[in-house]
PDB file of C-alpha atoms in Angstrom:
ATOM      1  CA  GLU A   1      -0.012   0.170  -0.100  1.00 89.00           C
ATOM      2  CA  VAL A   2       1.207   3.527  -1.293  1.00 90.00           C
ATOM      3  CA  GLN A   3       1.354   6.046   2.063  1.00 93.00           C
ATOM      4  CA  LEU A   4       2.813   9.663   1.231  1.00 96.00           C
ATOM      5  CA  GLN A   5       3.364  11.547   4.393  1.00 96.00           C
ATOM      6  CA  ALA A   6       4.208  15.295   4.745  1.00 97.00           C
ATOM      7  CA  SER A   7       5.305  16.637   7.595  1.00 97.00           C
ATOM      8  CA  GLY A   8       7.240  19.899   8.673  1.00 98.00           C
ATOM      9  CA  GLY A   9       4.907  22.910   8.396  1.00 97.00           C
ATOM     10  CA  GLY A  10       4.823  24.898  11.463  1.00 97.00           C
ATOM     11  CA  LEU A  11       4.784  29.165  11.804  1.00 98.00           C
ATOM     12  CA  GLU A  12       7.626  31.511  10.439  1.00 98.00           C
ATOM     13  CA  GLN A  13       8.053  34.408   9.420  1.00 98.00           C
ATOM     14  CA  ALA A  14       8.607  35.880   6.708  1.00 98.00           C
ATOM     15  CA  GLY A  15      12.249  35.965   4.801  1.00 98.00           C
ATOM     16  CA  GLY A  16      12.697  32.981   7.161  1.00 98.00           C
ATOM     17  CA  SER A  17      13.332  29.204   5.959  1.00 98.00           C
ATOM     18  CA  LEU A  18      11.091  25.787   6.287  1.00 98.00           C
ATOM     19  CA  ARG A  19      12.229  22.224   5.473  1.00 98.00           C
ATOM     20  CA  LEU A  20       9.075  19.888   4.526  1.00 98.00           C
ATOM     21  CA  SER A  21       9.817  16.278   3.937  1.00 98.00           C
ATOM     22  CA  CYS A  22       7.672  13.801   2.028  1.00 97.00           C
ATOM     23  CA  ALA A  23       7.881   9.570   3.627  1.00 96.00           C
ATOM     24  CA  ALA A  24       6.967   7.700   0.810  1.00 94.00           C
ATOM     25  CA  SER A  25       6.120   4.620   1.946  1.00 91.00           C
ATOM     26  CA  GLY A  26       5.333   0.999  -0.662  1.00 89.00           C
ATOM     27  CA  PHE A  27       6.259   3.993  -3.899  1.00 87.00           C
ATOM     28  CA  PRO A  28       8.789   2.490  -5.337  1.00 85.00           C
ATOM     29  CA  SER A  29      12.178   4.788  -4.812  1.00 81.00           C
ATOM     30  CA  ASP A  30      13.206   5.142  -8.675  1.00 85.00           C
ATOM     31  CA  ASP A  31       9.432   4.978 -10.502  1.00 86.00           C
ATOM     32  CA  GLY A  32       7.693   7.834 -11.300  1.00 93.00           C
ATOM     33  CA  THR A  33       7.219  11.304  -9.979  1.00 96.00           C
ATOM     34  CA  ILE A  34       7.002  13.227  -6.498  1.00 97.00           C
ATOM     35  CA  ALA A  35       4.925  16.389  -6.432  1.00 98.00           C
ATOM     36  CA  TRP A  36       4.787  19.109  -4.101  1.00 98.00           C
ATOM     37  CA  PHE A  37       1.549  20.822  -4.027  1.00 98.00           C
ATOM     38  CA  ARG A  38      -0.322  23.721  -1.581  1.00 98.00           C
ATOM     39  CA  GLN A  39      -3.739  24.964  -0.639  1.00 98.00           C
ATOM     40  CA  ALA A  40      -3.724  28.564   0.504  1.00 97.00           C
ATOM     41  CA  PRO A  41      -7.115  29.431   2.045  1.00 92.00           C
ATOM     42  CA  GLY A  42     -10.149  30.114  -0.623  1.00 94.00           C
ATOM     43  CA  LYS A  43      -7.799  29.124  -2.930  1.00 96.00           C
ATOM     44  CA  GLU A  44      -7.231  26.350  -5.883  1.00 96.00           C
ATOM     45  CA  ARG A  45      -4.988  23.511  -5.353  1.00 97.00           C
ATOM     46  CA  GLU A  46      -1.514  24.465  -6.879  1.00 97.00           C
ATOM     47  CA  GLY A  47       1.342  22.625  -8.132  1.00 98.00           C
ATOM     48  CA  ILE A  48       4.516  23.916  -7.488  1.00 98.00           C
ATOM     49  CA  ALA A  49       7.422  21.491  -7.637  1.00 98.00           C
ATOM     50  CA  SER A  50       8.369  18.304  -8.641  1.00 98.00           C
ATOM     51  CA  ILE A  51      10.908  15.218  -9.227  1.00 97.00           C
ATOM     52  CA  SER A  52      11.406  12.808 -11.041  1.00 96.00           C
ATOM     53  CA  ARG A  53      12.299   9.681  -8.957  1.00 92.00           C
ATOM     54  CA  GLU A  54      14.032   8.311 -12.145  1.00 91.00           C
ATOM     55  CA  ASP A  55      16.915  11.109 -13.045  1.00 92.00           C
ATOM     56  CA  GLY A  56      16.149  13.333 -10.286  1.00 94.00           C
ATOM     57  CA  SER A  57      15.673  16.150 -12.800  1.00 96.00           C
ATOM     58  CA  THR A  58      12.916  19.510 -11.090  1.00 98.00           C
ATOM     59  CA  TYR A  59      10.349  21.634 -12.115  1.00 98.00           C
ATOM     60  CA  TYR A  60       9.516  24.368 -10.496  1.00 98.00           C
ATOM     61  CA  ALA A  61       6.251  26.902 -10.745  1.00 97.00           C
ATOM     62  CA  ASP A  62       6.947  30.336 -11.341  1.00 97.00           C
ATOM     63  CA  SER A  63       5.294  31.053  -7.740  1.00 96.00           C
ATOM     64  CA  VAL A  64       8.511  29.215  -6.393  1.00 98.00           C
ATOM     65  CA  LYS A  65      10.795  29.411  -8.436  1.00 98.00           C
ATOM     66  CA  GLY A  66      14.405  30.835  -7.303  1.00 98.00           C
ATOM     67  CA  ARG A  67      13.332  30.460  -3.467  1.00 98.00           C
ATOM     68  CA  PHE A  68      11.909  26.169  -3.289  1.00 98.00           C
ATOM     69  CA  THR A  69      14.407  22.969  -3.989  1.00 98.00           C
ATOM     70  CA  VAL A  70      12.513  19.368  -4.245  1.00 98.00           C
ATOM     71  CA  SER A  71      15.142  17.161  -3.719  1.00 97.00           C
ATOM     72  CA  SER A  72      14.920  13.513  -3.259  1.00 95.00           C
ATOM     73  CA  ASP A  73      17.309  10.936  -1.044  1.00 93.00           C
ATOM     74  CA  ASN A  74      16.090   7.158  -2.907  1.00 88.00           C
ATOM     75  CA  ALA A  75      18.070   5.630  -0.555  1.00 90.00           C
ATOM     76  CA  LYS A  76      15.707   6.934   2.768  1.00 93.00           C
ATOM     77  CA  ASN A  77      12.514   6.912  -0.007  1.00 93.00           C
ATOM     78  CA  MET A  78      12.314  10.517   1.123  1.00 95.00           C
ATOM     79  CA  VAL A  79      11.227  13.523  -0.743  1.00 97.00           C
ATOM     80  CA  TYR A  80      12.064  17.095   0.644  1.00 98.00           C
ATOM     81  CA  LEU A  81      11.145  20.607  -0.110  1.00 98.00           C
ATOM     82  CA  GLN A  82      13.351  23.433   0.825  1.00 98.00           C
ATOM     83  CA  MET A  83      11.153  26.528   1.028  1.00 98.00           C
ATOM     84  CA  ASN A  84      13.636  29.555   1.408  1.00 98.00           C
ATOM     85  CA  SER A  85      12.633  33.282   1.406  1.00 98.00           C
ATOM     86  CA  LEU A  86       9.372  33.118   2.128  1.00 98.00           C
ATOM     87  CA  LYS A  87       6.459  35.096   1.921  1.00 97.00           C
ATOM     88  CA  PRO A  88       2.985  35.544   3.645  1.00 97.00           C
ATOM     89  CA  GLU A  89       1.798  34.230   0.158  1.00 96.00           C
ATOM     90  CA  ASP A  90       3.469  31.085   0.860  1.00 98.00           C
ATOM     91  CA  THR A  91       1.040  30.326   3.693  1.00 98.00           C
ATOM     92  CA  ALA A  92      -1.148  27.075   2.786  1.00 98.00           C
ATOM     93  CA  VAL A  93      -1.846  23.444   3.384  1.00 98.00           C
ATOM     94  CA  TYR A  94       1.384  21.349   1.763  1.00 98.00           C
ATOM     95  CA  PHE A  95       0.627  17.806   0.224  1.00 98.00           C
ATOM     96  CA  CYS A  96       2.572  15.825  -1.732  1.00 97.00           C
ATOM     97  CA  ALA A  97       1.549  13.556  -4.345  1.00 97.00           C
ATOM     98  CA  GLY A  98       2.973  11.164  -6.189  1.00 96.00           C
ATOM     99  CA  THR A  99       2.608   9.006 -10.062  1.00 96.00           C
ATOM    100  CA  HIS A 100       4.117   6.503 -11.579  1.00 95.00           C
ATOM    101  CA  ILE A 101       4.052   8.713 -14.839  1.00 94.00           C
ATOM    102  CA  ILE A 102       7.697   9.419 -15.612  1.00 93.00           C
ATOM    103  CA  MET A 103       7.977  13.028 -15.460  1.00 94.00           C
ATOM    104  CA  ALA A 104       9.324  13.543 -18.691  1.00 92.00           C
ATOM    105  CA  THR A 105       5.804  12.921 -20.201  1.00 93.00           C
ATOM    106  CA  MET A 106       3.579  15.082 -18.084  1.00 94.00           C
ATOM    107  CA  TYR A 107       3.468  19.120 -19.560  1.00 94.00           C
ATOM    108  CA  PRO A 108       3.904  20.785 -16.965  1.00 95.00           C
ATOM    109  CA  PRO A 109       4.328  17.725 -14.286  1.00 95.00           C
ATOM    110  CA  THR A 110       2.398  19.657 -11.661  1.00 95.00           C
ATOM    111  CA  ARG A 111      -0.780  18.846 -12.832  1.00 96.00           C
ATOM    112  CA  ARG A 112      -2.794  17.765 -10.803  1.00 96.00           C
ATOM    113  CA  ASP A 113      -4.501  15.199 -12.549  1.00 95.00           C
ATOM    114  CA  TYR A 114      -1.858  13.375 -12.757  1.00 97.00           C
ATOM    115  CA  TYR A 115      -1.034  12.205  -8.815  1.00 97.00           C
ATOM    116  CA  TYR A 116      -2.688   9.132  -8.093  1.00 93.00           C
ATOM    117  CA  TYR A 117      -1.510   8.888  -4.157  1.00 96.00           C
ATOM    118  CA  TRP A 118      -2.198  11.707  -2.077  1.00 96.00           C
ATOM    119  CA  GLY A 119      -0.877  12.397   1.243  1.00 89.00           C
ATOM    120  CA  GLN A 120      -2.317  14.557   4.470  1.00 92.00           C
ATOM    121  CA  GLY A 121      -0.861  17.991   4.282  1.00 95.00           C
ATOM    122  CA  THR A 122       1.556  19.813   6.901  1.00 98.00           C
ATOM    123  CA  LEU A 123       0.421  23.512   7.720  1.00 98.00           C
ATOM    124  CA  VAL A 124       2.568  26.684   7.064  1.00 98.00           C
ATOM    125  CA  THR A 125       2.241  29.416   7.980  1.00 98.00           C
ATOM    126  CA  VAL A 126       4.341  32.871   7.015  1.00 98.00           C
ATOM    127  CA  SER A 127       3.775  35.966   9.095  1.00 97.00           C
ATOM    128  CA  SER A 128       4.328  39.341   8.196  1.00 94.00           C
TER     129      SER A 128
END
């Protein structure tokens, strides 16, 4: 059974950093794509970053490019999201999601309907 669990959220001041973790149990470490999504109050869920489990290539939405970094530790079956230069508009519940689809065939790789494994979210609050 595939289970994805995001953790590491919390309260941070604007300009600060947080690192989120996604534990991907039951999901082959060298297969498919893992992505990070977020959902702010009253807004639709937004895909912000993804990583290929085959070759480690990454993709970022414009809203986080240059500030967030997604990485993978396949030996531990973990995916991380390092968030720097946080802004109040980054406040949201953050989710990790997985798919067996190869990232190079997805456009964009953060399109929600590509993903069929979803974990519970972790809340990130950025104060101004």
